[in-house]
Short mmCIF file of C-alpha atoms in Angstrom, two decimals:
data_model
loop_
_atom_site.label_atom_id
_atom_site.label_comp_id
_atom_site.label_asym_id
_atom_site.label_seq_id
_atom_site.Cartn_x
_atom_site.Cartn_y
_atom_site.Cartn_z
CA UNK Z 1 0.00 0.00 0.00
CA UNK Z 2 1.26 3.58 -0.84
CA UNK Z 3 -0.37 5.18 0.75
CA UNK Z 4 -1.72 7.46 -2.54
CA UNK Z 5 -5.81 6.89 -2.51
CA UNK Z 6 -7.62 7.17 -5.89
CA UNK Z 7 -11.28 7.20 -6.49
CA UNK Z 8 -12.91 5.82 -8.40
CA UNK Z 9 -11.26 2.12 -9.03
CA UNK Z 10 -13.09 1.88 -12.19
CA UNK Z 11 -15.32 3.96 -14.27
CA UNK Z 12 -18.04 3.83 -17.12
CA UNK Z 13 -18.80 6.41 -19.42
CA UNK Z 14 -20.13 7.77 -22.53
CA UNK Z 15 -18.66 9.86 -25.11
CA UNK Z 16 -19.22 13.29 -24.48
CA UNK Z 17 -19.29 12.97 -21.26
CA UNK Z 18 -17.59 14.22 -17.99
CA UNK Z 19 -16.02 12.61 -15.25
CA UNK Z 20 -13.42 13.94 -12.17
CA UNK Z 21 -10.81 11.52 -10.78
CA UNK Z 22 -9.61 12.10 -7.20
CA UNK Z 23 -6.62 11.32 -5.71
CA UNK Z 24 -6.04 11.78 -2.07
CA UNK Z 25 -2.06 12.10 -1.50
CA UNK Z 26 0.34 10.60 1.15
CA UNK Z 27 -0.24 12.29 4.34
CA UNK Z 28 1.78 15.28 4.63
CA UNK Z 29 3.05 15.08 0.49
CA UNK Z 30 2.68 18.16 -1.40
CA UNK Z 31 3.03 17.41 -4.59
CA UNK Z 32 0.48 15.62 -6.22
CA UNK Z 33 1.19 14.13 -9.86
CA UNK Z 34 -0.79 12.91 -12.75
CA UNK Z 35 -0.17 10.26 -14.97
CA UNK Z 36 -2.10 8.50 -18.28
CA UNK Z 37 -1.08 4.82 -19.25
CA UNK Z 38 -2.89 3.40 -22.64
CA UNK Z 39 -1.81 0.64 -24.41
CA UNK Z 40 -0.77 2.54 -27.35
CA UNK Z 41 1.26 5.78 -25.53
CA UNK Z 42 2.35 3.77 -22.31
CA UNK Z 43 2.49 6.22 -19.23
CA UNK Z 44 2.19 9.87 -19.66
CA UNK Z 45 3.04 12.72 -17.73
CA UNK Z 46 -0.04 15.23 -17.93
CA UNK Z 47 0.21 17.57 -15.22
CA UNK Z 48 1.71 18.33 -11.64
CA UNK Z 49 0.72 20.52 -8.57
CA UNK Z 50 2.84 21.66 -5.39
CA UNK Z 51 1.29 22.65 -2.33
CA UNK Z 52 -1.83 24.20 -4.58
CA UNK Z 53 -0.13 25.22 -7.69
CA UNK Z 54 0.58 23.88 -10.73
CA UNK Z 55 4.28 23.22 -11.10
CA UNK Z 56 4.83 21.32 -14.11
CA UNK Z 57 2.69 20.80 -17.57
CA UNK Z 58 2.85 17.56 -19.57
CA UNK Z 59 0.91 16.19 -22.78
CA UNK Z 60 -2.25 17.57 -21.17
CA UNK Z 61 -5.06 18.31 -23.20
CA UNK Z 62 -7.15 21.29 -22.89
CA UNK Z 63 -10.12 19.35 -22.44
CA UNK Z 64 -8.79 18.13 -19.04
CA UNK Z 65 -8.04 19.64 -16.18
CA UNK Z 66 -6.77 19.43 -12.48
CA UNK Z 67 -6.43 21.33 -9.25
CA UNK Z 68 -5.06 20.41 -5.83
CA UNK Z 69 -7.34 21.99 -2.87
CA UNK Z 70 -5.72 22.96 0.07
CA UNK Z 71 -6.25 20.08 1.87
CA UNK Z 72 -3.73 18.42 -0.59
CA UNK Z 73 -6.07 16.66 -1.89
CA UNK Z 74 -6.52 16.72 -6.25
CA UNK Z 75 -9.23 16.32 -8.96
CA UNK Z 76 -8.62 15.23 -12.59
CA UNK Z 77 -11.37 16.70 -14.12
CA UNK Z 78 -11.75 15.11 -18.18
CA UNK Z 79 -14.68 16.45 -20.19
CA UNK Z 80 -16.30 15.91 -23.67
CA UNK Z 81 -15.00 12.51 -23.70
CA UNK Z 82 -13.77 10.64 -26.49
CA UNK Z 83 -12.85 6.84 -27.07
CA UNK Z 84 -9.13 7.65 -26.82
CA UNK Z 85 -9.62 9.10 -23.10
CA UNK Z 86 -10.13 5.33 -22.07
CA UNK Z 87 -7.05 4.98 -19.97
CA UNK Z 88 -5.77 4.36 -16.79
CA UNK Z 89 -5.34 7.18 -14.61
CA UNK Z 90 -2.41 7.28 -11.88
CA UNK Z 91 -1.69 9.73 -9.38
CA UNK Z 92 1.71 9.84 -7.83
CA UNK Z 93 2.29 12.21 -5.02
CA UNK Z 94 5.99 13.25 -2.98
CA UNK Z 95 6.68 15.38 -0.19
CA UNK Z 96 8.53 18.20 -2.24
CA UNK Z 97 8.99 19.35 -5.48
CA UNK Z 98 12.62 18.03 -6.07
CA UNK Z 99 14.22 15.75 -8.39
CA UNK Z 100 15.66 13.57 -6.07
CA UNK Z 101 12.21 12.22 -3.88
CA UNK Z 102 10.69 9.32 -4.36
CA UNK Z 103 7.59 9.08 -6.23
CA UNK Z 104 4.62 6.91 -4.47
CA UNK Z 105 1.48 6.15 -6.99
CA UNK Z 106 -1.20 4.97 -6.35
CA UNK Z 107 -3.28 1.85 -7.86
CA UNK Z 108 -4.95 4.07 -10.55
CA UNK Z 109 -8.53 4.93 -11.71
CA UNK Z 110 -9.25 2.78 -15.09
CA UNK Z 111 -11.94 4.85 -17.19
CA UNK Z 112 -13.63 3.49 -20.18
CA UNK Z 113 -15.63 5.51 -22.26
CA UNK Z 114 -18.17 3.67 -24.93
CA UNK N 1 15.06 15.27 -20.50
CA UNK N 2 17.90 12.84 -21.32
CA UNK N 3 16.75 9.47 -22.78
CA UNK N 4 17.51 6.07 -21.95
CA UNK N 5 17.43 2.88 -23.97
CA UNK N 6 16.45 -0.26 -22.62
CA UNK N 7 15.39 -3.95 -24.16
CA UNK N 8 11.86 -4.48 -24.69
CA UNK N 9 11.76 -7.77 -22.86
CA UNK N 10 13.93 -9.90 -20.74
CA UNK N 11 13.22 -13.66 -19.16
CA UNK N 12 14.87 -15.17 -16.18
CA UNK N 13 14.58 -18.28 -13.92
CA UNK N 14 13.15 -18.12 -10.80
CA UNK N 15 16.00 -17.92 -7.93
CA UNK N 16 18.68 -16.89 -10.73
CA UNK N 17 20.23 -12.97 -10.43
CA UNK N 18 18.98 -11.18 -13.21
CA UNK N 19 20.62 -8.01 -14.91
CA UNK N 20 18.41 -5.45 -16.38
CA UNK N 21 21.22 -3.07 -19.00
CA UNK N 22 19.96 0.36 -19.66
CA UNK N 23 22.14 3.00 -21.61
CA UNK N 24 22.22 6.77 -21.17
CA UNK N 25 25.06 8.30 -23.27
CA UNK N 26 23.81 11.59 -23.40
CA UNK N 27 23.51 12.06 -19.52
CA UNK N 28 24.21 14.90 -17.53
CA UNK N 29 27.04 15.74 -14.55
CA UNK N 30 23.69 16.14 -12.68
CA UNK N 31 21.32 13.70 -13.66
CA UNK N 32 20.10 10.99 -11.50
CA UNK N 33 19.36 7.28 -11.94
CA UNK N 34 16.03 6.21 -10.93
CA UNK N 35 14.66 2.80 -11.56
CA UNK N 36 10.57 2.26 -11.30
CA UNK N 37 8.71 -0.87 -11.62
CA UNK N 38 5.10 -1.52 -12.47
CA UNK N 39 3.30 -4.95 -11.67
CA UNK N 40 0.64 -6.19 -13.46
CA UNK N 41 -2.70 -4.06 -13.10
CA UNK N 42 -0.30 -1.62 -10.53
CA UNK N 43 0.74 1.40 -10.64
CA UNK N 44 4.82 2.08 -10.67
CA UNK N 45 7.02 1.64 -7.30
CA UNK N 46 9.96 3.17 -6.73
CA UNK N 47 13.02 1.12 -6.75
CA UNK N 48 16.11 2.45 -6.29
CA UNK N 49 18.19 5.29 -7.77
CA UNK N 50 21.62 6.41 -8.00
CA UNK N 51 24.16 9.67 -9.23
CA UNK N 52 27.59 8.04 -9.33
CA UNK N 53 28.63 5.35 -7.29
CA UNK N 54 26.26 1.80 -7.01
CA UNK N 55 23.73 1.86 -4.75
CA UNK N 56 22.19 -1.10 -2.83
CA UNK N 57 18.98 -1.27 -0.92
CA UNK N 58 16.39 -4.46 0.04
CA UNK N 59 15.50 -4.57 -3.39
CA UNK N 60 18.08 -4.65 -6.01
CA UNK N 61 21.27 -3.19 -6.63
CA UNK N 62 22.07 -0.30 -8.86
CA UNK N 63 25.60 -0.93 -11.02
CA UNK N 64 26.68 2.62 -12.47
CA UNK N 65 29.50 2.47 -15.59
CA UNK N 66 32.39 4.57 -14.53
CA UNK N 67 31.61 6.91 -17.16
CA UNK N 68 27.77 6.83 -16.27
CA UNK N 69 26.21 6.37 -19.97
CA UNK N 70 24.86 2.88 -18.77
CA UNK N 71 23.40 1.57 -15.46
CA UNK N 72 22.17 -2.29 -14.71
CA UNK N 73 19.37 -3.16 -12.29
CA UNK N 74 19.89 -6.47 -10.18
CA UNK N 75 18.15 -8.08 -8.95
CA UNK N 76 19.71 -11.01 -6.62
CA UNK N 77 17.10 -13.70 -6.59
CA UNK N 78 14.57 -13.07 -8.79
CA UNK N 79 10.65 -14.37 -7.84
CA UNK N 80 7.49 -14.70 -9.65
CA UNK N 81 6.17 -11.42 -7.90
CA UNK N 82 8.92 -9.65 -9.69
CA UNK N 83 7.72 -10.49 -13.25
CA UNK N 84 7.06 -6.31 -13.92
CA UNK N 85 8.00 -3.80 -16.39
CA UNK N 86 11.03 -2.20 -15.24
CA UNK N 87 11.96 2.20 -16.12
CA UNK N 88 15.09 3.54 -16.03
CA UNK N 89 14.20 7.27 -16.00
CA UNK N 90 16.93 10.25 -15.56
CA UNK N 91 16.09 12.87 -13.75
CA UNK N 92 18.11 16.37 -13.53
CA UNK N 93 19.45 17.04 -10.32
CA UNK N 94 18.90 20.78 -10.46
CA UNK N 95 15.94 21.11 -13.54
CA UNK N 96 13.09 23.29 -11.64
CA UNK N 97 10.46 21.39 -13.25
CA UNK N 98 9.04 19.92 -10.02
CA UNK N 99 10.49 16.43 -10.00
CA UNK N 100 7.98 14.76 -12.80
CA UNK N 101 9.32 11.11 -13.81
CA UNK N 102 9.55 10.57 -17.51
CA UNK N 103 8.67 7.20 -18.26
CA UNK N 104 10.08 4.96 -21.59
CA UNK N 105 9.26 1.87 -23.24
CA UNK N 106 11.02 -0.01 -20.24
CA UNK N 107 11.95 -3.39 -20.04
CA UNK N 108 9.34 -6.25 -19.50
CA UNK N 109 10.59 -9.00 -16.99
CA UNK N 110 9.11 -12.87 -17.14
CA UNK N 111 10.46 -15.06 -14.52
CA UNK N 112 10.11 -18.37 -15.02
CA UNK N 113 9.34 -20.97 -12.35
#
């Protein structure tokens, strides 16, 4: 166990449609990262937040976005959903913003969309 | 971000050591090591990393070249549980971009009982 918490395990959608991810971080970890993995692209970074702000930008597109609340907690928010969105979805989170730290993710949200 | 090159696929005996090669040649003074795993239907663990000299830790051992453009994962004993898909990602010591892991193609391990 990670200690990284993501919700929902799995997930059902239609095109079109919107859906949030959350990811609850290890306690007292400020940095909260997200990650795609599809068969086709493997894992991608898509966006990163420290203590509340975004830090670092990946192959995101603009139809998704993410915040981190100040609780440290963080939403993946993906909207107008296409076939290609079916993924899974991994948040990582570390306790600072360095290149150094260890990286703990969690077990991942898998979203398909029909 | 500096790229690394790794095999696609590797097997290995249960119980035998098992060397996992990755190169680096165009690797920075200040980039680190890191090695990640991901088991089936999991997402990545960390592993172990390293700058300069090898590293060892519960896991596996981390054999740097002298000149750093290759590294090589071992792992002592391998088991069933760790049949994964093994990254070698670099990661600049000093690059303010937050600490985000680059992930490759890595290496896919079968261990054989």
């Amino acid at each position: 166990d990670s200690g990284v918490t993501q919700t929902p395990k799995h997930l059902i959608t239609a095109t079109g449609q919107r859906v949030t991810l959350r990811c609850s971080p290890r306690s007292g970890d400020l940095s909260v990262y997200w990650y795609q993995q599809s068969l086709d692209q493997g894992l991608q970074f898509l966006i990163q937040y420290y203590n509340g702000e975004e830090r670092a930008k990946g192959n995101i597109l603009e139809r998704f976005s993410a915040q981190q609340f100040p609780d440290l907690h963080s939403e993946l928010n993906l909207s107008s959903l296409e076939l290609g969105d079916s993924a899974l979805y991994f948040c990582a989170s570390s306790v600072v913003a360095l290149n150094t730290g260890e990286l703990f993710f969690g077990e991942g949200s898998r979203l398909t969309v029909l | 971000d500096a790229k690394t090159t790794q095999p696609n696929s590797m097997e290995s005996n249960e119980e035998e050591p098992v060397h996992l090669p990755c190169n680096h040649s165009t690797i920075s003074g200040t980039d680190y090591i890191h090695w990640y795993r991901q088991l089936p239907s999991q997402g990545p663990e960390y592993v172990i990393h390293g700058l300069t000299s090898n590293v060892n830790n519960r896991m596996a051992s981390l054999a740097i070249a002298e000149d750093r453009k290759s590294s090589t994962l071992i792992l002592h004993r391998a088991t069933l549980r760790d049949a994964a898909v093994y990254y070698c990602i670099l990661r600049d010591r000093f690059y303010n971009q937050g600490g985000k892991l680059i992930f490759g193609q890595g290496t896919e391990l079968s261990v054989k009982p």
